[in-house]
PDB file of C-alpha atoms and ligand atoms in Angstrom:
ATOM      1  CA  MET A   1      19.361  20.542 -17.658  1.00  0.00           C
ATOM      2  CA  PRO A   2      20.037  17.873 -20.315  1.00  0.00           C
ATOM      3  CA  GLN A   3      18.501  14.488 -19.553  1.00  0.00           C
ATOM      4  CA  TYR A   4      19.511  10.970 -20.442  1.00  0.00           C
ATOM      5  CA  THR A   5      17.422   8.982 -22.840  1.00  0.00           C
ATOM      6  CA  ARG A   6      14.067   8.179 -21.218  1.00  0.00           C
ATOM      7  CA  PRO A   7      14.600   4.568 -20.048  1.00  0.00           C
ATOM      8  CA  ILE A   8      17.816   5.569 -18.286  1.00  0.00           C
ATOM      9  CA  GLN A   9      16.306   8.714 -16.819  1.00  0.00           C
ATOM     10  CA  ASN A  10      13.333   6.711 -15.513  1.00  0.00           C
ATOM     11  CA  VAL A  11      15.650   4.392 -13.608  1.00  0.00           C
ATOM     12  CA  ILE A  12      17.668   7.318 -12.244  1.00  0.00           C
ATOM     13  CA  ASP A  13      14.494   9.087 -11.133  1.00  0.00           C
ATOM     14  CA  GLY A  14      13.217   5.851  -9.579  1.00  0.00           C
ATOM     15  CA  PHE A  15      16.338   5.251  -7.518  1.00  0.00           C
ATOM     16  CA  SER A  16      16.860   8.867  -6.511  1.00  0.00           C
ATOM     17  CA  SER A  17      13.329   8.926  -5.086  1.00  0.00           C
ATOM     18  CA  LEU A  18      14.378   6.214  -2.585  1.00  0.00           C
ATOM     19  CA  PRO A  19      15.522   7.123   0.925  1.00  0.00           C
ATOM     20  CA  GLY A  20      19.266   7.667   1.247  1.00  0.00           C
ATOM     21  CA  ILE A  21      20.034   7.629  -2.483  1.00  0.00           C
ATOM     22  CA  GLY A  22      21.061  10.922  -4.051  1.00  0.00           C
ATOM     23  CA  SER A  23      20.993  11.684  -7.764  1.00  0.00           C
ATOM     24  CA  ARG A  24      24.715  10.852  -8.185  1.00  0.00           C
ATOM     25  CA  SER A  25      24.287   7.386  -6.670  1.00  0.00           C
ATOM     26  CA  ALA A  26      21.109   6.853  -8.665  1.00  0.00           C
ATOM     27  CA  GLU A  27      23.043   7.620 -11.819  1.00  0.00           C
ATOM     28  CA  ARG A  28      25.813   5.186 -10.850  1.00  0.00           C
ATOM     29  CA  ILE A  29      23.251   2.445 -10.146  1.00  0.00           C
ATOM     30  CA  ALA A  30      21.494   3.033 -13.467  1.00  0.00           C
ATOM     31  CA  PHE A  31      24.746   2.687 -15.405  1.00  0.00           C
ATOM     32  CA  HIS A  32      25.753  -0.319 -13.366  1.00  0.00           C
ATOM     33  CA  LEU A  33      22.437  -2.005 -14.249  1.00  0.00           C
ATOM     34  CA  LEU A  34      22.946  -1.123 -17.899  1.00  0.00           C
ATOM     35  CA  LYS A  35      26.275  -2.966 -17.855  1.00  0.00           C
ATOM     36  CA  LEU A  36      24.986  -6.035 -16.004  1.00  0.00           C
ATOM     37  CA  PRO A  37      24.010  -9.174 -17.936  1.00  0.00           C
ATOM     38  CA  THR A  38      20.247  -9.039 -18.581  1.00  0.00           C
ATOM     39  CA  ASP A  39      19.606 -12.028 -16.314  1.00  0.00           C
ATOM     40  CA  GLU A  40      21.202 -10.408 -13.326  1.00  0.00           C
ATOM     41  CA  ALA A  41      19.493  -7.078 -13.797  1.00  0.00           C
ATOM     42  CA  MET A  42      16.130  -8.796 -14.210  1.00  0.00           C
ATOM     43  CA  LYS A  43      16.641 -10.633 -10.905  1.00  0.00           C
ATOM     44  CA  LEU A  44      16.295  -7.280  -9.176  1.00  0.00           C
ATOM     45  CA  ALA A  45      13.211  -6.422 -11.226  1.00  0.00           C
ATOM     46  CA  ARG A  46      11.653  -9.775 -10.284  1.00  0.00           C
ATOM     47  CA  ALA A  47      12.557  -9.313  -6.618  1.00  0.00           C
ATOM     48  CA  ILE A  48      10.711  -5.979  -6.557  1.00  0.00           C
ATOM     49  CA  ASP A  49       7.787  -7.542  -8.397  1.00  0.00           C
ATOM     50  CA  GLU A  50       7.577 -10.361  -5.825  1.00  0.00           C
ATOM     51  CA  LEU A  51       7.931  -7.910  -2.961  1.00  0.00           C
ATOM     52  CA  LYS A  52       4.883  -6.029  -4.167  1.00  0.00           C
ATOM     53  CA  THR A  53       2.747  -8.963  -5.225  1.00  0.00           C
ATOM     54  CA  ARG A  54       3.616 -11.634  -2.648  1.00  0.00           C
ATOM     55  CA  VAL A  55       4.263  -9.816   0.614  1.00  0.00           C
ATOM     56  CA  THR A  56       1.359  -8.798   2.782  1.00  0.00           C
ATOM     57  CA  HIS A  57       0.471  -8.669   6.474  1.00  0.00           C
ATOM     58  CA  CYS A  58      -0.525 -11.669   8.572  1.00  0.00           C
ATOM     59  CA  ARG A  59      -4.284 -11.732   9.055  1.00  0.00           C
ATOM     60  CA  VAL A  60      -3.862 -12.290  12.796  1.00  0.00           C
ATOM     61  CA  CYS A  61      -0.817 -10.368  14.010  1.00  0.00           C
ATOM     62  CA  SER A  62       0.056  -8.049  11.073  1.00  0.00           C
ATOM     63  CA  ASN A  63       3.609  -9.365  10.867  1.00  0.00           C
ATOM     64  CA  LEU A  64       4.879  -9.643   7.299  1.00  0.00           C
ATOM     65  CA  ALA A  65       3.658 -12.761   5.543  1.00  0.00           C
ATOM     66  CA  GLU A  66       3.856 -14.271   2.095  1.00  0.00           C
ATOM     67  CA  LYS A  67       0.670 -14.757   0.095  1.00  0.00           C
ATOM     68  CA  GLY A  68       0.021 -18.313  -0.951  1.00  0.00           C
ATOM     69  CA  HIS A  69      -1.410 -19.104  -4.372  1.00  0.00           C
ATOM     70  CA  ASP A  70      -5.001 -18.977  -3.201  1.00  0.00           C
ATOM     71  CA  GLU A  71      -4.505 -17.201   0.097  1.00  0.00           C
ATOM     72  CA  GLN A  72      -4.829 -13.418  -0.050  1.00  0.00           C
ATOM     73  CA  ARG A  73      -4.712 -13.009   3.734  1.00  0.00           C
ATOM     74  CA  PRO A  74      -2.221 -15.607   4.958  1.00  0.00           C
ATOM     75  CA  LEU A  75      -0.845 -16.367   8.407  1.00  0.00           C
ATOM     76  CA  CYS A  76       2.780 -15.463   9.103  1.00  0.00           C
ATOM     77  CA  ASP A  77       5.299 -18.210   9.938  1.00  0.00           C
ATOM     78  CA  ILE A  78       4.997 -17.462  13.649  1.00  0.00           C
ATOM     79  CA  CYS A  79       1.197 -17.613  13.889  1.00  0.00           C
ATOM     80  CA  ASP A  80       1.343 -20.722  11.743  1.00  0.00           C
ATOM     81  CA  ASP A  81       3.794 -22.460  14.105  1.00  0.00           C
ATOM     82  CA  THR A  82       1.839 -24.831  16.339  1.00  0.00           C
ATOM     83  CA  ARG A  83       4.760 -25.150  18.807  1.00  0.00           C
ATOM     84  CA  ARG A  84       4.297 -21.527  19.886  1.00  0.00           C
ATOM     85  CA  ASP A  85       2.599 -20.672  23.161  1.00  0.00           C
ATOM     86  CA  ARG A  86      -0.616 -19.002  21.996  1.00  0.00           C
ATOM     87  CA  SER A  87      -1.468 -17.645  25.441  1.00  0.00           C
ATOM     88  CA  MET A  88       1.417 -15.141  25.410  1.00  0.00           C
ATOM     89  CA  VAL A  89       1.467 -12.226  23.000  1.00  0.00           C
ATOM     90  CA  CYS A  90       4.174  -9.577  22.716  1.00  0.00           C
ATOM     91  CA  VAL A  91       3.000  -6.271  21.251  1.00  0.00           C
ATOM     92  CA  VAL A  92       5.562  -4.465  19.106  1.00  0.00           C
ATOM     93  CA  GLU A  93       5.452  -1.432  16.845  1.00  0.00           C
ATOM     94  CA  GLN A  94       6.965  -2.819  13.645  1.00  0.00           C
ATOM     95  CA  PRO A  95       7.969  -6.125  12.005  1.00  0.00           C
ATOM     96  CA  LYS A  96      11.610  -5.038  12.497  1.00  0.00           C
ATOM     97  CA  ASP A  97      11.090  -5.079  16.283  1.00  0.00           C
ATOM     98  CA  LEU A  98       9.600  -8.554  16.060  1.00  0.00           C
ATOM     99  CA  LEU A  99      12.668  -9.754  14.151  1.00  0.00           C
ATOM    100  CA  ALA A 100      14.997  -8.250  16.758  1.00  0.00           C
ATOM    101  CA  LEU A 101      13.163 -10.071  19.581  1.00  0.00           C
ATOM    102  CA  GLU A 102      12.988 -13.291  17.548  1.00  0.00           C
ATOM    103  CA  SER A 103      16.760 -13.181  17.073  1.00  0.00           C
ATOM    104  CA  THR A 104      17.193 -13.759  20.812  1.00  0.00           C
ATOM    105  CA  GLY A 105      15.419 -17.117  20.479  1.00  0.00           C
ATOM    106  CA  LEU A 106      13.910 -16.511  23.919  1.00  0.00           C
ATOM    107  CA  TRP A 107      10.331 -15.682  23.072  1.00  0.00           C
ATOM    108  CA  ASN A 108       8.121 -18.634  22.374  1.00  0.00           C
ATOM    109  CA  GLY A 109       4.819 -16.786  22.387  1.00  0.00           C
ATOM    110  CA  LEU A 110       3.094 -14.975  19.550  1.00  0.00           C
ATOM    111  CA  TYR A 111       3.268 -11.299  18.593  1.00  0.00           C
ATOM    112  CA  HIS A 112       0.995  -8.461  17.680  1.00  0.00           C
ATOM    113  CA  VAL A 113       2.462  -5.852  15.344  1.00  0.00           C
ATOM    114  CA  LEU A 114       0.817  -2.442  15.681  1.00  0.00           C
ATOM    115  CA  LEU A 115       2.314  -1.081  12.436  1.00  0.00           C
ATOM    116  CA  GLY A 116       3.045   2.198  14.168  1.00  0.00           C
ATOM    117  CA  ARG A 117       2.685   3.995  17.489  1.00  0.00           C
ATOM    118  CA  ILE A 118       0.371   6.626  18.824  1.00  0.00           C
ATOM    119  CA  ALA A 119       2.055   9.906  17.912  1.00  0.00           C
ATOM    120  CA  PRO A 120      -0.287  12.878  18.237  1.00  0.00           C
ATOM    121  CA  LEU A 121       2.323  15.302  16.885  1.00  0.00           C
ATOM    122  CA  ASP A 122       2.500  13.293  13.657  1.00  0.00           C
ATOM    123  CA  GLY A 123      -1.272  12.963  13.532  1.00  0.00           C
ATOM    124  CA  ILE A 124      -1.185   9.205  14.261  1.00  0.00           C
ATOM    125  CA  ASP A 125      -3.826   8.038  16.711  1.00  0.00           C
ATOM    126  CA  HIS A 126      -5.019   4.645  17.943  1.00  0.00           C
ATOM    127  CA  GLU A 127      -7.345   4.252  14.952  1.00  0.00           C
ATOM    128  CA  ASP A 128      -4.313   4.091  12.658  1.00  0.00           C
ATOM    129  CA  LEU A 129      -2.845   1.062  14.432  1.00  0.00           C
ATOM    130  CA  THR A 130      -3.928  -2.583  14.346  1.00  0.00           C
ATOM    131  CA  LEU A 131      -5.630  -2.278  17.742  1.00  0.00           C
ATOM    132  CA  ARG A 132      -8.972  -3.481  16.452  1.00  0.00           C
ATOM    133  CA  ASP A 133      -7.321  -6.776  15.468  1.00  0.00           C
ATOM    134  CA  LEU A 134      -5.687  -6.931  18.887  1.00  0.00           C
ATOM    135  CA  GLU A 135      -9.069  -6.464  20.542  1.00  0.00           C
ATOM    136  CA  GLU A 136     -10.479  -9.289  18.450  1.00  0.00           C
ATOM    137  CA  ARG A 137      -7.686 -11.524  19.702  1.00  0.00           C
ATOM    138  CA  LEU A 138      -8.270 -10.465  23.295  1.00  0.00           C
ATOM    139  CA  ALA A 139     -11.992 -11.017  22.958  1.00  0.00           C
ATOM    140  CA  ALA A 140     -11.359 -14.552  21.659  1.00  0.00           C
ATOM    141  CA  GLY A 141     -10.044 -15.265  25.163  1.00  0.00           C
ATOM    142  CA  GLU A 142      -6.905 -17.187  24.246  1.00  0.00           C
ATOM    143  CA  ILE A 143      -4.456 -14.577  25.545  1.00  0.00           C
ATOM    144  CA  ALA A 144      -3.352 -14.873  29.180  1.00  0.00           C
ATOM    145  CA  GLU A 145      -0.366 -12.502  29.120  1.00  0.00           C
ATOM    146  CA  LEU A 146       0.222  -9.477  26.971  1.00  0.00           C
ATOM    147  CA  VAL A 147       3.809  -8.171  26.953  1.00  0.00           C
ATOM    148  CA  LEU A 148       4.146  -4.546  25.933  1.00  0.00           C
ATOM    149  CA  GLY A 149       7.198  -4.238  23.711  1.00  0.00           C
ATOM    150  CA  THR A 150       6.788  -0.741  22.339  1.00  0.00           C
ATOM    151  CA  ASN A 151       9.908   1.392  22.154  1.00  0.00           C
ATOM    152  CA  PRO A 152      10.904   3.129  25.398  1.00  0.00           C
ATOM    153  CA  ASN A 153      10.317   6.691  24.230  1.00  0.00           C
ATOM    154  CA  LEU A 154       7.488   9.205  24.492  1.00  0.00           C
ATOM    155  CA  ASP A 155       5.312   7.803  21.702  1.00  0.00           C
ATOM    156  CA  GLY A 156       6.050   4.179  22.611  1.00  0.00           C
ATOM    157  CA  ASP A 157       5.119   4.882  26.211  1.00  0.00           C
ATOM    158  CA  SER A 158       1.843   6.592  25.354  1.00  0.00           C
ATOM    159  CA  THR A 159       0.974   3.689  23.071  1.00  0.00           C
ATOM    160  CA  SER A 160       1.701   1.315  25.935  1.00  0.00           C
ATOM    161  CA  LEU A 161      -0.457   3.321  28.305  1.00  0.00           C
ATOM    162  CA  TYR A 162      -3.334   3.299  25.862  1.00  0.00           C
ATOM    163  CA  ILE A 163      -3.188  -0.506  25.611  1.00  0.00           C
ATOM    164  CA  GLN A 164      -2.852  -0.904  29.393  1.00  0.00           C
ATOM    165  CA  GLU A 165      -5.960   1.186  29.836  1.00  0.00           C
ATOM    166  CA  LEU A 166      -7.814  -0.856  27.219  1.00  0.00           C
ATOM    167  CA  ILE A 167      -6.943  -4.090  29.024  1.00  0.00           C
ATOM    168  CA  ARG A 168      -7.775  -2.677  32.439  1.00  0.00           C
ATOM    169  CA  THR A 169     -11.244  -1.608  31.374  1.00  0.00           C
ATOM    170  CA  SER A 170     -12.231  -4.369  28.950  1.00  0.00           C
ATOM    171  CA  TYR A 171     -10.075  -7.466  29.559  1.00  0.00           C
ATOM    172  CA  PRO A 172      -9.166  -7.376  33.264  1.00  0.00           C
ATOM    173  CA  SER A 173      -8.259 -11.078  33.408  1.00  0.00           C
ATOM    174  CA  VAL A 174      -5.325 -10.605  31.016  1.00  0.00           C
ATOM    175  CA  LYS A 175      -1.963 -10.109  32.734  1.00  0.00           C
ATOM    176  CA  VAL A 176      -0.014  -7.149  31.351  1.00  0.00           C
ATOM    177  CA  THR A 177       3.784  -6.955  31.523  1.00  0.00           C
ATOM    178  CA  ARG A 178       6.313  -4.828  29.755  1.00  0.00           C
ATOM    179  CA  LEU A 179       9.846  -5.495  28.559  1.00  0.00           C
ATOM    180  CA  ALA A 180      12.329  -4.680  31.325  1.00  0.00           C
ATOM    181  CA  ARG A 181      13.905  -1.275  31.349  1.00  0.00           C
ATOM    182  CA  GLY A 182      17.377  -2.664  30.632  1.00  0.00           C
ATOM    183  CA  LEU A 183      16.278  -1.060  27.410  1.00  0.00           C
ATOM    184  CA  ALA A 184      17.444   2.468  28.182  1.00  0.00           C
ATOM    185  CA  SER A 185      14.904   5.171  27.556  1.00  0.00           C
ATOM    186  CA  GLY A 186      15.214   6.337  23.976  1.00  0.00           C
ATOM    187  CA  THR A 187      16.595   2.983  22.750  1.00  0.00           C
ATOM    188  CA  GLN A 188      15.049   1.547  19.629  1.00  0.00           C
ATOM    189  CA  ILE A 189      14.317  -2.149  19.914  1.00  0.00           C
ATOM    190  CA  GLU A 190      15.402  -2.863  16.348  1.00  0.00           C
ATOM    191  CA  TYR A 191      18.930  -1.597  17.147  1.00  0.00           C
ATOM    192  CA  ALA A 192      19.315  -3.052  20.643  1.00  0.00           C
ATOM    193  CA  ASN A 193      21.864  -5.845  20.982  1.00  0.00           C
ATOM    194  CA  ARG A 194      20.995  -9.425  21.824  1.00  0.00           C
ATOM    195  CA  SER A 195      21.975  -9.396  25.503  1.00  0.00           C
ATOM    196  CA  VAL A 196      19.962  -6.253  26.186  1.00  0.00           C
ATOM    197  CA  LEU A 197      16.931  -7.842  24.514  1.00  0.00           C
ATOM    198  CA  GLU A 198      17.464 -11.067  26.483  1.00  0.00           C
ATOM    199  CA  ASP A 199      17.399  -9.115  29.741  1.00  0.00           C
ATOM    200  CA  ALA A 200      14.364  -7.203  28.549  1.00  0.00           C
ATOM    201  CA  ILE A 201      12.397 -10.387  27.859  1.00  0.00           C
ATOM    202  CA  LYS A 202      13.540 -12.343  30.936  1.00  0.00           C
ATOM    203  CA  GLY A 203      13.122  -9.422  33.325  1.00  0.00           C
ATOM    204  CA  ARG A 204       9.767  -8.233  32.055  1.00  0.00           C
ATOM    205  CA  GLN A 205       7.750  -6.501  34.724  1.00  0.00           C
ATOM    206  CA  THR A 206       4.160  -6.936  35.652  1.00  0.00           C
ATOM    207  CA  LEU A 207       2.229  -3.707  35.338  1.00  0.00           C
ATOM    208  CA  ARG A 208      -0.553  -4.676  37.673  1.00  0.00           C
TER     209      ARG A 208
HETATM  210 ZN1   ZN B   1       1.037 -13.633  12.418  1.00  0.00          ZN
END
């Protein structure tokens, strides 16, 4: 199959390797970029460059955070916010879930982002999550309530159970709650609407 000249083909290959972009769309994007004024096209190149060089995970909660000039392991905006209640921590699977809960404006505690869920069928176990960091936070003794905000599905529930068990055996003084089941089973937190998330936070249930 004939190929475009290399710089164009590289861009097409790059875009078509992204999720949801087929080779036709990749081709359209490449030609669109070719037509754009250099400045505008380079904005995208710089944005990708910044994404890869500036964005990292918070050293405490693993939320997304921006590296400072001399700070390779920064705090995220939430951990850095002294008005937050540091005794309450909501555990979520991904930064997207954190953003969904933040959009309600109802949670004034901190978060812990697991960066995944325990999913034996996909070969993901507790070692692959940020549970060691969570344990460090629990051991520091500042956390009074841990709210389990994993997704209400099979993997989310087993992840929740694992954490409950960890707390029960090693940190029995920490209260454990979970987001209320207004979140229907199978719902994904990142797609739930605001009122459902409000109910889930306000009506959270104590697990023991
Ligand atoms: Zn953080």
